[in-house]
Steps between C-alpha positions, in 0.01 A plus 500: 500500500689748277743371233696781317810296436711554170322835403806730491339724761742773607534714812444417872258263644188691578439523867118514435528118434520478881141614527361193330450309833355186351808444279622147517741481219697759327733438199705794381795306375722578199404854452711812545395604848765700684527668829411329838209275579225712669433447874129485414556143361587393843145583606352249267431235762321267256793494269633138452704542167707782390718493187714810449796304337650637186488856571737776606375559870732603773507594857376311810204263462240604745519310825123405499565309174806338637310376804222337293763271344494325832135426482492322141491784270688471166695808388755517217733787509774349268663690216475830694862597562430763752265335734615424858378419857326147499658157502621410170596855400801706572516677840413878500775732601740748399594335161724708274372621181705448187594845498621486863707193408648680203582809719671277760697332224595823342614649836712190584643523152595858552650436850707222358627727213612774748675244725684360187589869368634579855709184511640576171598856602651382820698230311616758229599743774692231690676408178606860444635544841711175470609619157599834622689347801683262260604778264616719804712213620652430168533840346684673813787281597669816656220495762615171618857619496412818691310296748782262558752808524262645770502181676877465495538859641261418781695180584826691489361760744381229740835325495709806518283654781745736699767507243580819301428483137664691213349748292482266211290263715264772609454619141544854346461799723205718420665808646786520274 
């Protein structure tokens, strides 16, 4: 048995521990171990109790250790936020890091901001077009009058088809 719990040990779990073939109990809990659990711990066939709780371990728990849980071994991996891969722990997979989540949120925010800016520009342009049309209709009453006169002349030509018109009806002569 090896008990090194609560000793403030830092760094990765040494893979050389996997060479102690007669090891039955290993307690490395409440230290500052980081990185992944070495595959060599899965080679310890006599290991019945493994406490790695309260560290900063991450990655997939070796499959050989997970398989031994079915045969009555007692393993404690709690308080290691990054471990995955056995029952009771999160599934391993393409989980997004905090930086990736921030990047996605930032990209979404920028896309939303661009859509808002484009919508405001379109709305302003539409308002300017409507304002210009309103000013043109209000500020140029002669345009309506000229349009009405042109319409009256066309109607007169249509009804007087075949009748001779006077020079006043035809308008001024350009040759004089």
